[in-house]
C-alpha cells in the first residue's frame, strides 16, 4: 500500500522498476567485463536470463522497504571496486559504466518523487475542498479511496507491461548477441583454418609470431563487438524505461480527470467546485513541473561534478602508477647496466656476463612478481577496510536523515500546495548536497589510501632491487675479480642517478597534478554555467507552455465541459513530457560513438584487405621461386595483421566525438 503520510516513502513499483533496470545493465556489464560472452553463447544467454529473473525478484522485495539509502550505498561501493580490482588502464571505462548506472538510478529516483508528489498534491487539494466547504467529507473520503485504488491498479498494469517488455527485450537482445557472436566465431574459424595452411609452410619462429598476432587480433575484435552489444542493449532498456515513465505520467493525469468527470456526472461534485478543482490542478501542475525541472538540473549538476572529480582522482592514481613503474624499471635497469659496464671495461668475460644477465633477469622478475602479488593482496585488504568505513558513514548519514524526517511531515502539516512543493525542493536539495559532500570526502580519502599503498610498496620494491644490485651482484662481481673500487664508483653513480630520477619524477607529478587541479576547477565552473543555462532554458520553455495553454483555453470554441476537460488533460499529458532523462543523452552518446567508430574501423579494415590483395597479386607476378614467394606472403600477412591491430587499438578520434555532439 502507498502511505500518504510519509514524504520520502517511494512508490513500490518504480523502485522495483528501476532496480530491475539497473540490475539488467549491471548484469550485462558483468557479462562484458568478465568475458562471459566467450565460448558457447547459447548457454551463456540462458544463464544471463536466469540471473535477470532472480535479481528482479530479489530487488523487488528488498526495495519495497522504502530504504532510501540501500541502493545508494551499494552503488557507492562500486567506486572502491574500481580502485581495488580494475587494471589502471581500464579504470576510466569502468567509471563511465558506473556513471551511466548512477544516472539511471537518479532518473528512477526523480520519477518516484514525481509520482509521490502528484498523488499527495491531489490528496491535499481534496482536503482543501472539504475545508472550503466545496466538498462533503464523506465524498472526499470516497473519492480519495477511488484514487488510491486506481493508482494501485495503474502501477500493477505498468508493472505487468514492464515485465512483458523486459522479457521481450531480453529475448531480442540474446538473439541478436548470439547471431553476432556466432558470426564472429565463424570468421575466426575461417581465419584459423587459413592460418594453419600457411603455418605448415613456415619455420617455427615466424609461425609462432603469426599465431600470436592472429590471436591478438581476434581478442580485440571480440572485445569491440562485446562493447558494441553492451551499449546497444543499454539503449534498448533506456528507451523502454522512458516509454513506461511517460505512460505513467499520462495515466496519473487520466485518472484525475476521469474521476472528476465521473464525480460531476454522479452529482457528487458540483460543477463550480469541479471547475475550481481543475483550474487549481492546472496551476499546481505548473509548480510540479517547475520543481521537477529544478531537481533534474540539480541532480545532473551534482552527478557530473561527482564523476568529474572521480575522473580527476583516477588520473592522479594513474600518474602515481606511471611514476612507480618508472622507478622500479630504473632500479631494475641499473642491475643489467652494471654487468654490461663491467664487461665493456674488460673485467668480465662474455661467457660470465651472459650467465649473470640471465640470473639478473630472473631476480628482477622475481622482485616484480612479488610486488604485483603484494599489491594485489594489500588492495584486497584495503578494499574491505574502505567498504566497511564507507558503509558505516553512509549508515550514520541515514540515521541523521531519519531524525530530520521525524521533525516534520510536509503532507500532514501543510494545507498549501506551494508550501508543500517548497518543502520537497528544500528537502531533496539538502539531501543531494549532503550526500555528494559525503561521497566526495569518502572518494578522496579512498584515493589517498590507494596512492599511499602504491607509494609504500614501490619504495619497498626499489629497496629490494637495490639490495639485489649491491648485496648480490656487486659481491658476485668482486668474486669474479672485478676491482672493488671500480665497482664502488659505478654503484655511487647509480645511486646519484636514482636520486636524479626520483626528483625528476616528483617534478613531473607535481606539474601534472597542478594542471589537473586547474582543469578540475575549470570543469566545475563550466558545470555551474551549464546548470544556470539549463534552468533558464527550461523556464522559458515552461513559460511558452503556459502561454500556449492559456491561448487554447481562451479560444471561442464550442466545447462541452467534458470536451474542455479532455483538452486540459491532453495538454497536461503533453507538457509532462517536455523534459529529458539524465541517463539518455549519455547512453545515446555511447551508442553513437560506438557506431561511428565501428563504421570508420570497418572502412579502414577494408582498405587494409584491399591493399593486401593488390600487394599479393604484385608479389605473385614478380617472384618465381615458391620458397621466396611463401616468405614474402608471410611477411605481407604479418604486416596486414599488425595494421589491423593498430586500427583496433587506436584511440577515439575527435571527429567522431564531434559527430556525437552534433547528433545529440
XYZ file of C-alpha atoms in Angstrom, residues 222-603:
382
model
C 35.659 -9.800 -29.723
C 36.242 -7.049 -27.154
C 34.990 -4.338 -29.502
C 31.986 -6.414 -30.558
C 31.044 -7.090 -26.938
C 31.326 -3.407 -26.130
C 29.065 -2.529 -29.049
C 26.482 -5.134 -27.996
C 26.590 -3.835 -24.431
C 25.820 -0.224 -25.328
C 23.109 -1.285 -27.781
C 21.350 -3.282 -25.066
C 21.792 -0.364 -22.695
C 19.988 1.825 -25.230
C 17.121 -0.661 -25.673
C 16.455 -0.767 -21.939
C 16.732 3.024 -21.587
C 14.109 3.513 -24.309
C 11.766 1.061 -22.610
C 12.230 2.823 -19.271
C 11.430 6.239 -20.749
C 8.345 4.943 -22.547
C 6.938 3.443 -19.361
C 7.773 6.570 -17.342
C 5.861 8.722 -19.851
C 2.957 6.269 -19.795
C 2.777 6.505 -16.013
C 2.761 10.312 -16.122
C -0.089 10.316 -18.631
C -2.017 7.737 -16.612
C -1.788 9.917 -13.488
C -3.443 12.798 -15.364
C -6.027 10.478 -16.920
C -7.023 9.090 -13.528
C -7.527 12.574 -12.085
C -9.638 13.908 -14.957
C -11.657 10.719 -15.296
C -12.514 10.743 -11.595
C -13.534 14.424 -11.689
C -15.743 13.749 -14.727
C -17.406 10.754 -13.034
C -17.968 12.589 -9.739
C -19.529 15.552 -11.581
C -21.756 13.266 -13.665
C -22.986 11.484 -10.498
C -23.714 14.813 -8.809
C -21.176 14.225 -6.025
C -19.149 17.212 -7.186
C -20.819 20.475 -8.123
C -19.902 21.948 -11.493
C -18.409 25.113 -9.970
C -16.390 23.051 -7.489
C -15.196 20.792 -10.301
C -14.099 23.830 -12.362
C -12.225 25.260 -9.379
C -10.563 21.909 -8.680
C -9.489 21.503 -12.324
C -8.131 25.072 -12.517
C -6.217 24.581 -9.284
C -4.885 21.301 -10.609
C -3.595 23.045 -13.741
C -1.820 25.695 -11.660
C -0.333 23.070 -9.369
C 0.952 21.034 -12.308
C 2.947 24.063 -13.399
C 4.537 24.128 -9.946
C 5.247 20.391 -10.042
C 6.907 20.620 -13.469
C 8.992 23.590 -12.296
C 10.076 21.623 -9.227
C 10.967 18.545 -11.296
C 12.933 20.692 -13.753
C 14.961 22.093 -10.859
C 15.532 18.693 -9.269
C 16.625 17.191 -12.562
C 19.050 20.026 -13.360
C 20.364 19.955 -9.797
C 20.907 16.184 -9.895
C 22.640 16.446 -13.267
C 24.974 19.118 -11.902
C 25.921 17.131 -8.807
C 26.351 13.826 -10.655
C 28.510 15.428 -13.349
C 30.504 17.124 -10.596
C 30.929 13.793 -8.794
C 32.198 11.963 -11.854
C 34.470 14.805 -12.935
C 36.071 14.585 -9.500
C 36.322 10.788 -9.672
C 37.946 11.016 -13.093
C 40.390 13.517 -11.576
C 41.203 11.077 -8.746
C 41.728 8.173 -11.151
C 44.043 10.286 -13.307
C 46.100 11.058 -10.190
C 46.284 7.364 -9.306
C 47.326 6.517 -12.877
C 50.003 9.207 -12.634
C 51.290 7.650 -9.415
C 51.275 4.226 -11.091
C 53.341 5.570 -14.007
C 55.810 7.048 -11.527
C 56.013 3.733 -9.657
C 56.666 1.777 -12.864
C 59.337 4.257 -13.932
C 61.155 3.996 -10.570
C 61.032 0.195 -10.484
C 62.211 -0.076 -14.086
C 65.029 2.413 -13.449
C 66.231 0.384 -10.466
C 65.968 -2.857 -12.480
C 67.861 -1.480 -15.486
C 70.766 -0.497 -13.246
C 71.486 -4.167 -12.469
C 71.978 -5.194 -16.097
C 73.711 -1.863 -16.751
C 76.251 -2.641 -14.026
C 77.052 -6.057 -15.528
C 77.347 -4.649 -19.064
C 79.604 -1.852 -17.820
C 81.975 -4.362 -16.212
C 82.069 -6.369 -19.439
C 82.813 -3.281 -21.570
C 85.611 -2.320 -19.168
C 87.201 -5.700 -19.815
C 86.809 -7.008 -16.255
C 84.227 -9.646 -17.148
C 84.359 -12.351 -19.857
C 81.362 -12.513 -22.211
C 80.510 -16.006 -21.015
C 80.271 -14.826 -17.399
C 78.304 -11.717 -18.299
C 75.717 -13.805 -20.180
C 75.182 -16.038 -17.138
C 74.929 -13.020 -14.824
C 72.480 -11.230 -17.131
C 70.220 -14.292 -17.199
C 70.404 -14.511 -13.415
C 69.724 -10.765 -13.126
C 66.630 -11.106 -15.314
C 65.357 -13.939 -13.099
C 65.978 -11.919 -9.916
C 64.278 -8.838 -11.353
C 61.249 -10.848 -12.484
C 61.018 -12.413 -9.039
C 61.025 -8.995 -7.336
C 58.426 -7.608 -9.785
C 56.177 -10.658 -9.311
C 56.408 -10.175 -5.543
C 55.470 -6.513 -5.998
C 52.401 -7.411 -8.092
C 51.378 -10.123 -5.627
C 51.782 -7.838 -2.604
C 49.935 -5.005 -4.339
C 47.003 -7.277 -5.187
C 46.898 -8.706 -1.658
C 47.134 -5.303 0.061
C 44.490 -3.863 -2.252
C 42.076 -6.609 -1.211
C 42.691 -5.816 2.459
C 42.295 -2.092 1.818
C 39.127 -2.742 -0.186
C 37.450 -4.420 2.783
C 38.587 -1.675 5.145
C 37.272 1.114 2.886
C 33.951 -0.622 2.212
C 33.384 -1.057 5.956
C 34.227 2.594 6.610
C 32.058 3.775 3.724
C 29.016 1.810 4.820
C 29.424 2.946 8.415
C 29.412 6.612 7.392
C 26.503 6.065 4.994
C 24.553 4.422 7.800
C 25.308 7.381 10.067
C 24.013 9.720 7.359
C 20.892 7.569 7.026
C 20.185 7.830 10.760
C 20.673 11.593 10.584
C 18.219 11.654 7.690
C 15.613 9.791 9.731
C 15.958 12.358 12.505
C 15.328 15.144 10.019
C 12.209 13.421 8.689
C 10.859 12.841 12.178
C 10.840 16.605 12.813
C 8.040 17.239 10.355
C 5.925 15.631 7.661
C 5.036 18.139 4.910
C 1.942 16.223 3.860
C 0.371 16.138 7.318
C 1.437 19.614 8.443
C 0.677 21.799 5.394
C -2.524 22.910 3.751
C -0.825 24.899 0.991
C 0.421 23.087 -2.082
C 3.070 25.765 -2.713
C 4.458 25.241 0.789
C 4.397 21.503 0.247
C 6.351 21.782 -3.031
C 8.794 24.214 -1.446
C 9.399 21.726 1.351
C 10.130 18.966 -1.187
C 12.568 21.233 -3.020
C 14.443 22.091 0.155
C 14.358 18.515 1.444
C 15.720 16.887 -1.725
C 18.224 19.668 -2.446
C 19.706 19.416 1.036
C 19.830 15.649 0.806
C 21.660 15.818 -2.537
C 24.205 18.330 -1.258
C 24.863 16.381 1.955
C 25.155 13.100 0.108
C 27.528 14.498 -2.528
C 29.718 16.133 0.126
C 29.987 12.818 1.964
C 30.653 10.912 -1.283
C 33.399 13.321 -2.355
C 35.035 13.111 1.059
C 34.993 9.289 1.011
C 36.244 9.168 -2.592
C 39.132 11.496 -1.779
C 40.141 9.525 1.312
C 39.994 6.234 -0.606
C 42.117 7.652 -3.424
C 44.767 8.851 -0.970
C 44.859 5.441 0.700
C 45.443 3.689 -2.628
C 48.115 6.194 -3.637
C 49.909 5.750 -0.299
C 49.732 1.969 -0.658
C 51.230 2.134 -4.147
C 53.933 4.539 -2.961
C 54.980 2.408 0.031
C 55.137 -0.820 -1.997
C 57.091 0.940 -4.747
C 59.652 2.206 -2.223
C 59.928 -1.285 -0.778
C 60.403 -2.832 -4.228
C 63.067 -0.288 -5.221
C 64.938 -1.094 -1.998
C 64.752 -4.816 -2.808
C 66.184 -4.172 -6.276
C 68.959 -2.080 -4.740
C 69.729 -4.980 -2.419
C 69.866 -7.327 -5.431
C 72.320 -4.947 -7.106
C 74.507 -4.060 -4.101
C 74.154 -7.170 -1.953
C 74.115 -9.882 -4.616
C 75.665 -8.848 -7.908
C 78.337 -6.491 -6.575
C 79.568 -9.298 -4.334
C 79.386 -11.741 -7.227
C 81.417 -9.399 -9.449
C 84.025 -8.974 -6.724
C 84.382 -12.761 -6.563
C 84.915 -12.816 -10.333
C 87.849 -10.421 -9.990
C 86.286 -7.064 -10.824
C 88.204 -4.293 -8.961
C 86.251 -3.216 -5.887
C 86.998 0.490 -6.331
C 85.713 0.436 -9.907
C 82.539 -1.265 -8.690
C 82.051 1.259 -5.885
C 82.388 4.135 -8.335
C 79.733 2.575 -10.578
C 77.447 1.964 -7.584
C 77.787 5.561 -6.386
C 76.980 6.777 -9.875
C 73.855 4.599 -9.881
C 72.762 5.998 -6.518
C 73.094 9.545 -7.850
C 71.153 8.576 -10.988
C 68.299 7.188 -8.835
C 68.161 10.400 -6.797
C 68.017 12.451 -10.005
C 65.343 10.129 -11.468
C 63.271 10.385 -8.290
C 63.435 14.180 -8.288
C 62.573 14.318 -11.981
C 59.509 12.104 -11.485
C 58.375 14.153 -8.489
C 58.599 17.361 -10.531
C 56.638 15.781 -13.369
C 53.974 14.536 -10.955
C 53.729 17.962 -9.334
C 53.382 19.756 -12.681
C 50.782 17.293 -13.980
C 48.869 17.393 -10.683
C 48.780 21.196 -10.794
C 47.490 21.117 -14.374
C 44.867 18.514 -13.363
C 43.682 20.679 -10.453
C 43.280 23.657 -12.805
C 41.341 21.511 -15.267
C 39.053 20.269 -12.466
C 38.414 23.865 -11.369
C 37.530 24.902 -14.941
C 35.264 21.851 -15.313
C 33.375 22.773 -12.146
C 32.951 26.357 -13.313
C 31.606 25.077 -16.615
C 29.126 22.808 -14.821
C 27.812 25.755 -12.804
C 27.268 27.709 -16.017
C 25.531 24.726 -17.616
C 23.235 24.438 -14.591
C 22.218 28.088 -14.811
C 21.728 27.874 -18.576
C 19.625 24.697 -18.433
C 17.373 26.143 -15.718
C 16.891 29.339 -17.716
C 16.109 27.472 -20.943
C 13.659 25.154 -19.228
C 11.980 28.110 -17.538
C 11.479 29.763 -20.932
C 10.035 26.518 -22.267
C 7.587 26.270 -19.380
C 6.548 29.912 -19.930
C 5.849 29.098 -23.551
C 3.813 26.083 -22.399
C 1.709 28.270 -20.123
C 1.183 30.790 -22.908
C 0.003 28.095 -25.319
C -2.191 26.607 -22.577
C -3.940 29.914 -21.821
C -4.374 30.793 -25.510
C -6.017 27.464 -26.253
C -8.389 27.777 -23.318
C -9.368 31.319 -24.329
C -10.266 30.371 -27.901
C -14.003 30.823 -28.725
C -14.602 27.113 -29.205
C -17.994 25.478 -28.833
C -16.891 22.782 -26.379
C -18.858 20.980 -23.717
C -17.433 20.787 -20.198
C -16.443 17.168 -20.832
C -14.627 18.116 -24.048
C -12.899 21.003 -22.285
C -11.655 18.597 -19.616
C -10.282 16.351 -22.340
C -8.413 19.331 -23.841
C -6.896 20.153 -20.449
C -5.969 16.538 -19.856
C -4.226 16.182 -23.225
C -2.302 19.413 -22.671
C -1.062 18.219 -19.288
C -0.109 14.838 -20.774
C 1.926 16.607 -23.453
C 3.581 19.134 -21.145
C 4.617 16.445 -18.647
C 6.904 15.015 -21.361
C 8.786 18.255 -22.057
C 11.957 17.119 -20.322
C 14.851 14.763 -20.933
C 16.116 11.953 -18.744
C 19.544 12.233 -17.130
C 20.870 8.943 -18.465
C 19.509 9.024 -22.021
C 21.948 11.602 -23.547
C 24.898 9.677 -22.090
C 23.554 6.304 -23.231
C 22.671 7.591 -26.692
C 26.087 9.243 -26.968
C 27.842 5.968 -26.140
C 25.828 4.132 -28.798
C 26.529 6.787 -31.430
C 30.238 6.806 -30.622
C 30.460 3.022 -30.892
C 28.545 3.138 -34.189
C 30.736 5.868 -35.709
C 33.906 4.141 -34.516
C 32.762 0.815 -35.946
C 31.903 2.380 -39.326
C 35.272 4.115 -39.508
C 37.098 0.984 -38.363
C 35.326 -1.166 -40.961
C 36.296 1.284 -43.703
